[in-house]
Each structure stands twice: as C-alpha cells, then as structure tokens.
Short mmCIF file of C-alpha atoms in Angstrom, two decimals:
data_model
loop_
_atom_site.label_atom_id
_atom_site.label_comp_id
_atom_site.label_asym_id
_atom_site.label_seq_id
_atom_site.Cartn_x
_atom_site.Cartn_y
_atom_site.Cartn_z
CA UNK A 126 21.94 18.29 -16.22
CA UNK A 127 23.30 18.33 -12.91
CA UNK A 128 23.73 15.18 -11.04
CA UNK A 129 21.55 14.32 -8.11
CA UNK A 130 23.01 14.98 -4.66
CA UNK A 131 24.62 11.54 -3.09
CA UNK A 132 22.59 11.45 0.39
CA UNK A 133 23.20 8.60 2.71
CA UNK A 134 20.56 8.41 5.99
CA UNK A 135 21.68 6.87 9.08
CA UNK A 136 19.10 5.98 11.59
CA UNK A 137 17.98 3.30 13.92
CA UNK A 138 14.90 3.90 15.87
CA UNK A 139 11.13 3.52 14.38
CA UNK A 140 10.38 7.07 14.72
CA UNK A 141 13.66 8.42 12.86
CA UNK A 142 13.85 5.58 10.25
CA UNK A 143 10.51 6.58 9.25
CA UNK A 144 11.31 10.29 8.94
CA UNK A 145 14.59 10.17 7.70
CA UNK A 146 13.51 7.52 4.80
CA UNK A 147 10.18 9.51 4.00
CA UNK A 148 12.56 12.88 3.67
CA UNK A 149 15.30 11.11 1.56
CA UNK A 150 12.00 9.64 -0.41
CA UNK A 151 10.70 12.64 -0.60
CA UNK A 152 12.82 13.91 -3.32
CA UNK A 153 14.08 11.54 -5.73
CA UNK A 154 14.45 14.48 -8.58
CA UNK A 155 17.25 15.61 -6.50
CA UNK A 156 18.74 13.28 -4.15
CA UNK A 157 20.12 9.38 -5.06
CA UNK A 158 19.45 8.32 -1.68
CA UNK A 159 20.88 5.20 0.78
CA UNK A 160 20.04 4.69 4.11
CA UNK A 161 21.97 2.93 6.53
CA UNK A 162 20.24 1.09 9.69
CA UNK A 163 22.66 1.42 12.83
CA UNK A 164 22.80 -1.13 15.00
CA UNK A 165 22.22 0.46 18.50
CA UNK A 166 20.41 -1.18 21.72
CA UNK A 167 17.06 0.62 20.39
CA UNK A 168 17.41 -0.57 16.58
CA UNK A 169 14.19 -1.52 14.64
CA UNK A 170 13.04 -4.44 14.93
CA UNK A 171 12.90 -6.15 10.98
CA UNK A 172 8.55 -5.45 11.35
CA UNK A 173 9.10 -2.26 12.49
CA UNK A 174 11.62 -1.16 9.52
CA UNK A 175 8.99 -2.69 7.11
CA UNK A 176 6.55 -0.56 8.62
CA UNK A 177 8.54 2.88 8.80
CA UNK A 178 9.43 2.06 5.12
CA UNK A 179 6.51 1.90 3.65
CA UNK A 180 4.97 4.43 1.64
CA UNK A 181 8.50 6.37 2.71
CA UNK A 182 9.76 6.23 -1.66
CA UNK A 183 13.18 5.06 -0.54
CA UNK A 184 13.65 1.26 -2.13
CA UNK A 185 14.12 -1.26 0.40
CA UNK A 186 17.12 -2.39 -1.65
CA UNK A 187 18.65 0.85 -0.69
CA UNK A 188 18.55 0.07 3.13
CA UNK A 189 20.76 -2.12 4.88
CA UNK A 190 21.71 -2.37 8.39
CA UNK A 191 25.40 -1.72 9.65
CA UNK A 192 27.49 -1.95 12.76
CA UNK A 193 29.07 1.02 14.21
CA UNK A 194 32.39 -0.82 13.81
CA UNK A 195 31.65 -1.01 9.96
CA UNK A 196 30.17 2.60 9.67
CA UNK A 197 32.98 4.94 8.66
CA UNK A 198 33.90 2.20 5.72
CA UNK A 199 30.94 2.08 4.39
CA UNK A 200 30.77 5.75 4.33
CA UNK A 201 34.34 6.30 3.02
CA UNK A 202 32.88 3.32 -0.10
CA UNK A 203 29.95 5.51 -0.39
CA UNK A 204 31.51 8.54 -0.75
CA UNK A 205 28.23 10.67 0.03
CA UNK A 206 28.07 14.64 -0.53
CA UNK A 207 26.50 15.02 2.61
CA UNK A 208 24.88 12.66 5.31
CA UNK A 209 21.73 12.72 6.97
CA UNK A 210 21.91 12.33 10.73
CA UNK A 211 18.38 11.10 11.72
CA UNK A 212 18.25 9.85 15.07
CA UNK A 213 18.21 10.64 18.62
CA UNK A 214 20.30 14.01 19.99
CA UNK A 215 23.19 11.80 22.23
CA UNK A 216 23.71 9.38 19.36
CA UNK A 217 23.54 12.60 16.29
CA UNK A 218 26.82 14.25 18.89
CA UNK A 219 28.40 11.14 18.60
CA UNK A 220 27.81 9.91 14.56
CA UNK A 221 28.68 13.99 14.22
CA UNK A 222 32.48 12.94 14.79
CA UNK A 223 32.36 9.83 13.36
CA UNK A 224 31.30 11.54 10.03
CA UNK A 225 33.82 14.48 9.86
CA UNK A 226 36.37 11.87 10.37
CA UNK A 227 35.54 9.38 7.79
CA UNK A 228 34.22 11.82 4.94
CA UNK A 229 35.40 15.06 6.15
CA UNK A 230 34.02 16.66 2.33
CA UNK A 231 30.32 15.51 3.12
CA UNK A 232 27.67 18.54 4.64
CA UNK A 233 25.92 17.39 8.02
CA UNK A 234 22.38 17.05 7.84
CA UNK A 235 20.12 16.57 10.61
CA UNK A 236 16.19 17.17 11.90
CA UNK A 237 13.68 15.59 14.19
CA UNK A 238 10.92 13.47 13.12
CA UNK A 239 7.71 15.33 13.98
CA UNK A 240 6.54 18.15 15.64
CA UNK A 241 9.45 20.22 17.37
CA UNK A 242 7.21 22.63 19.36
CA UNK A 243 8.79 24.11 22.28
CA UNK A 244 12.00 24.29 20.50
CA UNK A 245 14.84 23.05 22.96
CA UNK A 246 17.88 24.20 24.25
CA UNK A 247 19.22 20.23 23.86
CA UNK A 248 18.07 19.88 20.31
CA UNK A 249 20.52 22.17 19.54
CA UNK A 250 23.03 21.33 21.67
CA UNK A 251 23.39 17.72 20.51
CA UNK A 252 23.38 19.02 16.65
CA UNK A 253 26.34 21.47 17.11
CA UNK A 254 28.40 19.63 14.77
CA UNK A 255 25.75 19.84 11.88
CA UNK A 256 25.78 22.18 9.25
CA UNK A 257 22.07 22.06 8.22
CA UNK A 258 18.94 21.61 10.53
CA UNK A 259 15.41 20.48 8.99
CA UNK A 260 12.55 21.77 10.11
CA UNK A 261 9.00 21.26 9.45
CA UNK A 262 6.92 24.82 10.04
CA UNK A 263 7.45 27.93 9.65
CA UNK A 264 7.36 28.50 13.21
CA UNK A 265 9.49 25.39 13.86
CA UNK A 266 12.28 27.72 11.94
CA UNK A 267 11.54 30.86 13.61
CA UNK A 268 11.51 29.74 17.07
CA UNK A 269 14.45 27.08 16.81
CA UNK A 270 16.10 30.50 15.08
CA UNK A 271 14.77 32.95 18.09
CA UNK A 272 16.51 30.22 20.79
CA UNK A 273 20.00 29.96 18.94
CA UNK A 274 20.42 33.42 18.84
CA UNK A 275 19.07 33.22 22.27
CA UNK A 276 21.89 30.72 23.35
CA UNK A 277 24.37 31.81 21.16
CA UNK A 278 24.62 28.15 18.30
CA UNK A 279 25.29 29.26 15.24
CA UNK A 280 23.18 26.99 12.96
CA UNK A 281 21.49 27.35 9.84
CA UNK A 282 17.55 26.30 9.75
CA UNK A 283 15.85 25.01 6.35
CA UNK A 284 12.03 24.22 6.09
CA UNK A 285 10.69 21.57 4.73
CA UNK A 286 6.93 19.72 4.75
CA UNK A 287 6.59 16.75 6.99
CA UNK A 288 7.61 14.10 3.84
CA UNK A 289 4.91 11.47 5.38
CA UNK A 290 2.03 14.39 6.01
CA UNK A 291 1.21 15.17 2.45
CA UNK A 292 -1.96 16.48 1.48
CA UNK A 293 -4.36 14.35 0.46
CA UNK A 294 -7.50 13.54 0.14
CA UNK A 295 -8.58 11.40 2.84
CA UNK A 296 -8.95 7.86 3.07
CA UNK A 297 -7.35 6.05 -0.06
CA UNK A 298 -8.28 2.32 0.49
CA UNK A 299 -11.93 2.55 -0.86
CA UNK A 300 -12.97 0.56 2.38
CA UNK A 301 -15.64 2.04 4.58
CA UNK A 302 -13.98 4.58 6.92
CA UNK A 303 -15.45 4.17 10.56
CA UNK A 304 -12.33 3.46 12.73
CA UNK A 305 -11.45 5.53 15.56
CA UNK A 306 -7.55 5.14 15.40
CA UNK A 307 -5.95 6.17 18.95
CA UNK A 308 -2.35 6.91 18.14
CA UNK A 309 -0.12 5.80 20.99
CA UNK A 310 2.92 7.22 22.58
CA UNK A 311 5.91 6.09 24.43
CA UNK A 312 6.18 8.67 27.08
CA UNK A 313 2.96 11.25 26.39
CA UNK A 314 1.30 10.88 28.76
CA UNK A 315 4.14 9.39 31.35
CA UNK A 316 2.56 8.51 34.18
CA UNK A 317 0.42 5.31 34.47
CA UNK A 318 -2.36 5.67 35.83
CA UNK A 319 -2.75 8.51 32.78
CA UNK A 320 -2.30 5.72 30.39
CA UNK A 321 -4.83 3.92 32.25
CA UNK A 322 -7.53 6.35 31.95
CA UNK A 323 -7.18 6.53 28.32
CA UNK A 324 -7.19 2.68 28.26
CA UNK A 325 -11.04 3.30 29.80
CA UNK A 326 -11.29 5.88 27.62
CA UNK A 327 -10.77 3.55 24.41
CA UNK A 328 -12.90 0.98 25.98
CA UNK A 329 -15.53 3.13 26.84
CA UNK A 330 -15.71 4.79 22.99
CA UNK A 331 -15.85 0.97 21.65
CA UNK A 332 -18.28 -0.02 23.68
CA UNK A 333 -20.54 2.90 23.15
CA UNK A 334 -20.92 1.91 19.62
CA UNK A 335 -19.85 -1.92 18.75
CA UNK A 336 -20.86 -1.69 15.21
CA UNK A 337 -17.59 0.68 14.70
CA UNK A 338 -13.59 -0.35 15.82
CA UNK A 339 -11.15 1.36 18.27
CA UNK A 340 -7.77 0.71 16.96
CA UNK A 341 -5.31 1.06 18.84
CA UNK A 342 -2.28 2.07 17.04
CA UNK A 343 1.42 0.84 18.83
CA UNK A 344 4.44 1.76 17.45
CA UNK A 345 6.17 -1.79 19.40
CA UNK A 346 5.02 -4.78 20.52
CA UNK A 347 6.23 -5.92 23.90
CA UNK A 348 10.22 -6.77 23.56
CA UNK A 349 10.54 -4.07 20.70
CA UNK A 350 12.15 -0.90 21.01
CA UNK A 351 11.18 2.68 20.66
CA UNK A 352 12.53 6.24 20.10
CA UNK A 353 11.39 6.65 23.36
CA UNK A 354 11.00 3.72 26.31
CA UNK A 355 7.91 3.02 27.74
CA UNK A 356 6.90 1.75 30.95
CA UNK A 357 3.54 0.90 30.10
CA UNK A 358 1.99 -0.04 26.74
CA UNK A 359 -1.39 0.06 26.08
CA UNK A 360 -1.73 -3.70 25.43
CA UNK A 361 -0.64 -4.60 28.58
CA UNK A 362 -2.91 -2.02 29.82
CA UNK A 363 -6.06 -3.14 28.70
CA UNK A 364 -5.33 -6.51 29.01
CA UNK A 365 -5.67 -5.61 32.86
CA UNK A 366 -9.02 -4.27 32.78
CA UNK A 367 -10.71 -7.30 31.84
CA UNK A 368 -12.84 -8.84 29.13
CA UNK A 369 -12.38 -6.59 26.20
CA UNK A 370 -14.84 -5.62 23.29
CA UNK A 371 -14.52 -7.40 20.52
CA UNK A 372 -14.51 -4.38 18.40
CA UNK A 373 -10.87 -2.97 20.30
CA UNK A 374 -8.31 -4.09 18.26
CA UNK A 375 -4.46 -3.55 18.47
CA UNK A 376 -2.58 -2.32 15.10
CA UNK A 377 1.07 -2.44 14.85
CA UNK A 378 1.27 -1.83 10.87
CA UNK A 379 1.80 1.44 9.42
CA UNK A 380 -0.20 4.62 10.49
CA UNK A 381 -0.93 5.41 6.60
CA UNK A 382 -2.52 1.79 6.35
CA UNK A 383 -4.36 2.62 9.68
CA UNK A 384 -5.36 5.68 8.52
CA UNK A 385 -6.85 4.24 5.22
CA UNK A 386 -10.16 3.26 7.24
CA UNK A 387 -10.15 5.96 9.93
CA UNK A 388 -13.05 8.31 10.52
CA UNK A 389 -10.63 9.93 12.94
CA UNK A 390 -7.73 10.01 14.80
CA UNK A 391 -7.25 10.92 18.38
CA UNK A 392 -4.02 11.06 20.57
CA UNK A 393 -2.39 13.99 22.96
CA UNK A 394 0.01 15.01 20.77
CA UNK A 395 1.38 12.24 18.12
CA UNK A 396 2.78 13.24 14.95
CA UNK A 397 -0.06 11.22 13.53
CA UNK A 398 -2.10 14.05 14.06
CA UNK A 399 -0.27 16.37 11.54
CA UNK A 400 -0.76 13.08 9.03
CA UNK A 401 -4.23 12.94 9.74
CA UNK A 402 -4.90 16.41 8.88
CA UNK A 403 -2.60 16.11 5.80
CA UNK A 404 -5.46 13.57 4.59
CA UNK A 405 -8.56 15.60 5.71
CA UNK A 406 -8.78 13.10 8.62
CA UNK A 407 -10.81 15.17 11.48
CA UNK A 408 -9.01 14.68 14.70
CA UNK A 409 -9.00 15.13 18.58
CA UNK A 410 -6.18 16.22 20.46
CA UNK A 411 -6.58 14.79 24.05
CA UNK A 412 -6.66 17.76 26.74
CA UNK A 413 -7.73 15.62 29.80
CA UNK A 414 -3.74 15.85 30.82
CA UNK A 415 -3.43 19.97 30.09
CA UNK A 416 -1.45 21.84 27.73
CA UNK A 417 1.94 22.06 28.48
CA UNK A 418 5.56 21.76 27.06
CA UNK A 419 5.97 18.57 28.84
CA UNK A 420 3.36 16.82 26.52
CA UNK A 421 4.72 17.97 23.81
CA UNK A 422 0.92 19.83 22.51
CA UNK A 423 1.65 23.57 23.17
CA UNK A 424 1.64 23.29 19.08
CA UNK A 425 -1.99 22.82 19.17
CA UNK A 426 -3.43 26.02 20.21
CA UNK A 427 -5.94 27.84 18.26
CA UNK A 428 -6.46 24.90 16.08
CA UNK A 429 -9.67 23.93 17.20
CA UNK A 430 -8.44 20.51 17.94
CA UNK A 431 -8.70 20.34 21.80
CA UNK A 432 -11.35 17.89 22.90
CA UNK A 433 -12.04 16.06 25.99
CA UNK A 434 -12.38 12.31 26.76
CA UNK A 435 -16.73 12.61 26.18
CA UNK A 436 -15.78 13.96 22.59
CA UNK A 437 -13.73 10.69 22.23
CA UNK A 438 -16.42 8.40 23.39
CA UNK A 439 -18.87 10.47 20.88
CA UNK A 440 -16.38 10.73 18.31
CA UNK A 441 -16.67 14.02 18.07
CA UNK A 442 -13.94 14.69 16.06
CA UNK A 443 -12.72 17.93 14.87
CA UNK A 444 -10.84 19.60 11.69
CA UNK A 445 -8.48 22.46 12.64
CA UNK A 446 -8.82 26.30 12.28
CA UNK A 447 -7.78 27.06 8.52
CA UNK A 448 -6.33 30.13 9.91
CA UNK A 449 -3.56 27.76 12.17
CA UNK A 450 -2.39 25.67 9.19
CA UNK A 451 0.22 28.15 7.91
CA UNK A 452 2.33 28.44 10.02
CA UNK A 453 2.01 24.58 11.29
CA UNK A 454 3.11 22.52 8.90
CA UNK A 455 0.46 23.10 5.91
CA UNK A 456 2.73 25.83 4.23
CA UNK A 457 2.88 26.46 0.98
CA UNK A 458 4.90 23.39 -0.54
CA UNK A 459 6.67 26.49 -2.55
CA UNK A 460 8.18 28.07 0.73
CA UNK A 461 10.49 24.48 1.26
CA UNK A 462 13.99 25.50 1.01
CA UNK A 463 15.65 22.26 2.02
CA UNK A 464 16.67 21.07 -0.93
CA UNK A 465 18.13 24.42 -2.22
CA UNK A 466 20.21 24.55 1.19
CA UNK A 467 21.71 21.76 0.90
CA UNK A 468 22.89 21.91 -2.35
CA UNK A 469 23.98 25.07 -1.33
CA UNK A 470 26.05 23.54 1.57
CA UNK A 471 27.43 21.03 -0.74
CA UNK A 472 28.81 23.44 -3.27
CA UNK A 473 29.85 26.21 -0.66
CA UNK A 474 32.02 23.09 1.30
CA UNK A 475 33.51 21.62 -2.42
CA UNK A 476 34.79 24.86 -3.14
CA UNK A 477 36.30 25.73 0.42
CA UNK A 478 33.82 28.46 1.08
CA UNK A 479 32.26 27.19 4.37
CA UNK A 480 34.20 24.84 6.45
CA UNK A 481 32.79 22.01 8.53
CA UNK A 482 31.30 22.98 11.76
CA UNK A 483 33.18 22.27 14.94
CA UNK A 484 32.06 20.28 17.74
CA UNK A 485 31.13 21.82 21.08
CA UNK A 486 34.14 22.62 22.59
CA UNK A 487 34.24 21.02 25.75
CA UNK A 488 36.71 18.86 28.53
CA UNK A 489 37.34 15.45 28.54
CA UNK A 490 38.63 14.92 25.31
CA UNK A 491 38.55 11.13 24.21
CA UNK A 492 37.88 9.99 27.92
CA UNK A 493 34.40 12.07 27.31
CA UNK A 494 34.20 10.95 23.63
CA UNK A 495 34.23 7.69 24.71
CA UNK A 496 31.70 7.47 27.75
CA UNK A 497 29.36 9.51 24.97
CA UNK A 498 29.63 6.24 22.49
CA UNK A 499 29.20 3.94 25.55
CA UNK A 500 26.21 5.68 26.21
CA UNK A 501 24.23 5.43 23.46
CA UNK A 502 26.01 2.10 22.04
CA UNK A 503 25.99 -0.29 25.09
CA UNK A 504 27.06 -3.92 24.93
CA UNK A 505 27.69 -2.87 21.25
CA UNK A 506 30.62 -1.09 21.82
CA UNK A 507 33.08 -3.46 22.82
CA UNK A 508 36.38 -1.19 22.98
CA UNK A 509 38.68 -1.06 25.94
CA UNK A 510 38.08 2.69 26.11
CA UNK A 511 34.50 2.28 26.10
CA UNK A 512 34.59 -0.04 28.78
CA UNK A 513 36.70 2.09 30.54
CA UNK A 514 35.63 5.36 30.43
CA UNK A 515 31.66 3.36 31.42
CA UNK A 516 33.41 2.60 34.73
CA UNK A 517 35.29 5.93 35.32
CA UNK A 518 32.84 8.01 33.71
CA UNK A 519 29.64 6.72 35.62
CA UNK A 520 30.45 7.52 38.90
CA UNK A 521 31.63 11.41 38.22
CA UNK A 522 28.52 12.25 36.13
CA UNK A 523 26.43 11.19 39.21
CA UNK A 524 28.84 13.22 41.65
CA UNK A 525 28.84 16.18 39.40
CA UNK A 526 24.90 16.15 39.00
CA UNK A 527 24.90 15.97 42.84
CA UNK A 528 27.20 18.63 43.19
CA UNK A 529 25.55 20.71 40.62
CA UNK A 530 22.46 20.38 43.14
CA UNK A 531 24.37 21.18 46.33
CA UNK A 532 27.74 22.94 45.65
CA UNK A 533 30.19 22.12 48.00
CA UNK A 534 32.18 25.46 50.29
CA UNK A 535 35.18 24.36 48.87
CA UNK A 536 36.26 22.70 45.61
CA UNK A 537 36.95 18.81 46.09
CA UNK A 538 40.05 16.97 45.67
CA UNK A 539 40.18 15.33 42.61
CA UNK A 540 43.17 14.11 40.76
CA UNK A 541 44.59 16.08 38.15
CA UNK A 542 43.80 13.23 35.12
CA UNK A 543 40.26 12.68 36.03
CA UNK A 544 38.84 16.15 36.60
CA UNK A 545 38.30 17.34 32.92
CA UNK A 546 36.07 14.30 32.70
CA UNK A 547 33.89 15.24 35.68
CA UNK A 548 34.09 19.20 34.32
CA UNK A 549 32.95 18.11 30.90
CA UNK A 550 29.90 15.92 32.62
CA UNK A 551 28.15 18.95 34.05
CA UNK A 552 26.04 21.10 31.28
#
C-alpha cells in the first residue's frame, strides 16, 4: 500500500488557518498532515485557532506555532513531500523561497480560502513560485486558467470542494433553528457608513421579531487580527446606535457551531454563504451595495440569492438556482482532482521529471527579497537587511508609484546600486 503523502500547512491568519487545516483534514486516506502556525503581525489569536480548527479533521496535536527564524529547520526535520502555502499572496512570494531553499525536493502547494471569483491578475502573481494551485469550482479553474494564459503564468490548476462546505443536511445540533446569522466581513462592504446601514439593518430584523436572535457572526474581537484589517467592526458599530435588543447577540465561535441553530444566513458575499448552502441553509446575499468585483459577489449571479435589506428584516431567505450549483462549488465530489495532482507532482519532482518552478524574475535581488520579508514580517524580522532595505526600500516604492502616475520627460538620476531596487518596486 502506498504511503500517505507527508503534507505540512503553513498559515497564520483566521481565514487561511481555517482553510488550509479543513483541506489537509479533508483527506486523511491520503495525506499525514502537520500544520505549522507562523508567527506574523496578523497571527491567530489562541481563540481564533481553536475556532478555525474545529470541525477542520486535522488534530490539534498536529499544530504548533513557529517563528520565521525557526521555519526552514523545522521543515528540513520534517522532511515533507510537498508544502502547503496557505496564506496571504505577499507572504506565499516570500515562504515560496524560503521553501525551495530549505526542502528544495518538496512540490509547492497553494490556494485561497473561499470564493476566488473575479480571478486576479495578483493571485497569480504572488503564487509564481508554486507548482500546484487549488481551486474550489469549476469555474474558479477555468477562469484562473483563461487569465494565465491571458498573462502569460504558467501554472497548473486542480479542483477541489470547499473542505469546510460539505453537503449536509442542515442544522446538526437538534436545537430549534430560528437564528438569523449575519456573517461579517473585514473589508466587504469598506466604507463606514455601509457598515452602518447594515448595523440598522440587523437591528431593525431583531427588533421586528424579538422572539427570534440576530447573531452577529465576527471573525475578531477588538485587538485581534484578520486576513483582512478592518476599520470598523460591527460591535463597535452597534454599540453606537444605542440601547440594543436583547435578542442581538455577538458570536465569535465557529460559523459551523453558528450555523447549527440558523434558519438562515445573510452577508454580501462571505464564504459562509457557500457553507450555508452546503447544509441546506437558505440564504441572502446582500445587494443594497451592487454587484461588482470590488465586493467580491459577481459569483452570485443567477443563483437566486440576491435580496435586499426588507428581505433581511422579513427573513426572507432564499435557496439558490439548482441550475448555478455546478459550476459553483457543488460539483460532483468525483470531478476533485487535487489529490491525484499532487501526488502526481510529487512523483514527477522525485524522479527529476518536472523541476521546481522559478520565482518571478525580477530586479533587486536580496535588497528586494528583503524589503518583501520586512513587509509582511514587521517587528518580527529583526535582521540588519531587513531593517535596512525597510529604510531604503520605503522611500523608492513611494517615488516609483508616483512616477508610475506622472512619468517624468527625462529619466532621474539615481545611483547605480539603488536603481534595481526602485525598478523591481514598480509592477
């Protein structure tokens, strides 16, 4: 019998510890799965990490937390067949290296936690290095494939269901399911006085019928990172508008536990959604704000999910067109090719078929390697260099955004050891 595949997971915010645990969960037939925890400015909190973990199938005894100092050692102990990169797009460019250095025989795995719909230019960008890309949809894969073509990346696409949106069959806790869960996001909508209006929104529905709760579901409490920052979270918000009803509560556990009592979810364009569904949840996606690439709920049309803010406050709630689901995340569980891929990968790179992919090529060298770190590391990276290129580094990526904006008649003086830096900022 053939051995299962050595994975090891790094991550560090809520959003991609969740998905990258649930994924490497996902599978235990086939993959003897670790995760590592990196230590970044936007880490998960210890509550948050309990939350993303549960219900993921990856032990807690297989997660530990690491500095980026101590990564490539515990790699090189591991000794992993191939590592999953599940975090952010700066911080995947820069673990990228960091992993063909310390394990050059290991395949690069990476993905994004949720739904991917537009597909971006930066997504791929950032994942250059990476040998394998996880999607979620079949049209996920075909229009991430359509735009690298497009842009010329050469990557390879595998499919694979959301691991935390399995189908179900509703509401598992045996409790009476009345809640209206309103799952919150960092930066969807962005502007504040949005996020205010759904406040009154959420107020509004609980008040309309105080025999039934509004929970509000947070992914951080204030002082807590996210994937994401956000200006304004909804506790603070509706703490401004007053006396509150009692029936408005606040929920920072896991969305499956919140879930377990919902009648329905709404939010504008939350993965939750896609777990709600999984579980015959009905649910409204929010179109008070539009539908636009910017709120990430293009994905949405023709489901049948669109609502307005009166459909919230009637809880109205809606199940999505059958003929939608497809191609959105409710494929066939026989069309996932993940697993095949990257055993694939893994055999193709023992026998020196398929060499690592290369990083972007690109000026700077370790100047630019080194204001990349700073950037997503912070006060964690202590290294001359780091501190360095932070103080050289800074200044030139604001000059070349500025020139990039207004181009100058004549190319400025620079000196000859800085300007690959400044050439490399501009993208």
């Amino acid at each position: 019998m053939t051995r299962p595949l050595r994975v090891v997971g790094i991550a560090d915010t809520d959003s991609y510890v969740k998905w990258g645990a649930a994924l490497l969960g996902s599978r235990p037939d086939a993959i003897d799965a670790r995760m590592l925890v990196l230590e970044t400015p936007l880490v998960v909190s210890a509550a948050q990490q309990s939350a993303a973990l549960t219900g993921s199938g990856l032990d807690s005894r297989r997660v530990r937390r690491v500095a980026y100092d101590a990564l490539a050692g515990a790699l090189s102990r591991l000794q992993p067949d191939a590592v999953l990169l599940a975090a952010r797009g700066p911080l995947v460019r820069v673990l990228a290296r960091l992993v063909a250095a310390a394990v050059p025989s290991a395949v690069i795995v990476t993905g994004l936690p949720g739904i991917s719909i537009p597909a971006t230019r930066k997504a791929l960008l950032y994942r250059t290095q990476c040998d394998l890309f996880v999607l979620h949809s079949h049209r996920e894969v075909r229009e991430f494939g359509e735009l690298a073509v497009e842009k010329g990346f050469e990557q390879r696409f595998a499919l694979s269901r959301l691991p935390f949106a399995q189908i179900g069959s509703g509401p598992t806790s045996g409790a009476r399911s009345t809640d209206l869960v309103f799952a919150a996001q960092a930066v969807v909508p962005l502007e504040r006085a949005d996020r205010t209006r759904i406040a009154r929104m959420l107020v509004a529905a609980a008040t309309a019928d105080p025999s039934r709760r509004v929970v509000v579901k947070v992914r951080a409490v204030k002082g807590e990172s996210q994937t994401h920052a956000e200006r304004d979270g909804y506790p603070e918000l509706l703490g401004e508008l007053g006396a509150l009803p009692s029936n408005l509560v606040i929920s920072r556990g896991p969305m499956a536990r919140a879930l377990d009592t919902a009648e329905g979810l709404v939010t504008v364009s939350s993965t939750a959604a896609i777990e709600a569904v999984a579980r015959r949840i009905p649910v409204i996606a929010l179109d008070t704000f539009g539908v636009e690439a910017d709120l990430i709920n293009t994905v949405f049309r023709e489901s049948g999910l669109f609502a307005h803010e009166d459909a919230v406050i009637d809880r109205a709630f809606r199940h999505p067109e059958p003929s939608w689901l497809r191609d959105n995340y409710f494929h066939d569980p026989g069309d996932d090719d993940w697993i095949g891929a990257l055993d694939e990968s893994v055999a193709l790179r023992r026998s020196g078929a398929r060499q690592r992919h290369p990083p972007l090529v690109r000026r700077g060298g370790r100047l630019r390697d080194a204001w990349e770190r700073k950037q997503v590391l912070g006060r964690l990276d202590r290294s001359a260099v780091g501190c360095f290129a932070l103080v050289v580094g800074t200044p030139l990526v604001r000059v070349a955004r500025l020139a990039a904006h207004h181009p100058p008649p004549a190319e400025p003086a620079i000196p000859t050891p800085i300007r690959p830096a400044l050439q490399r900022s501009v993208r």
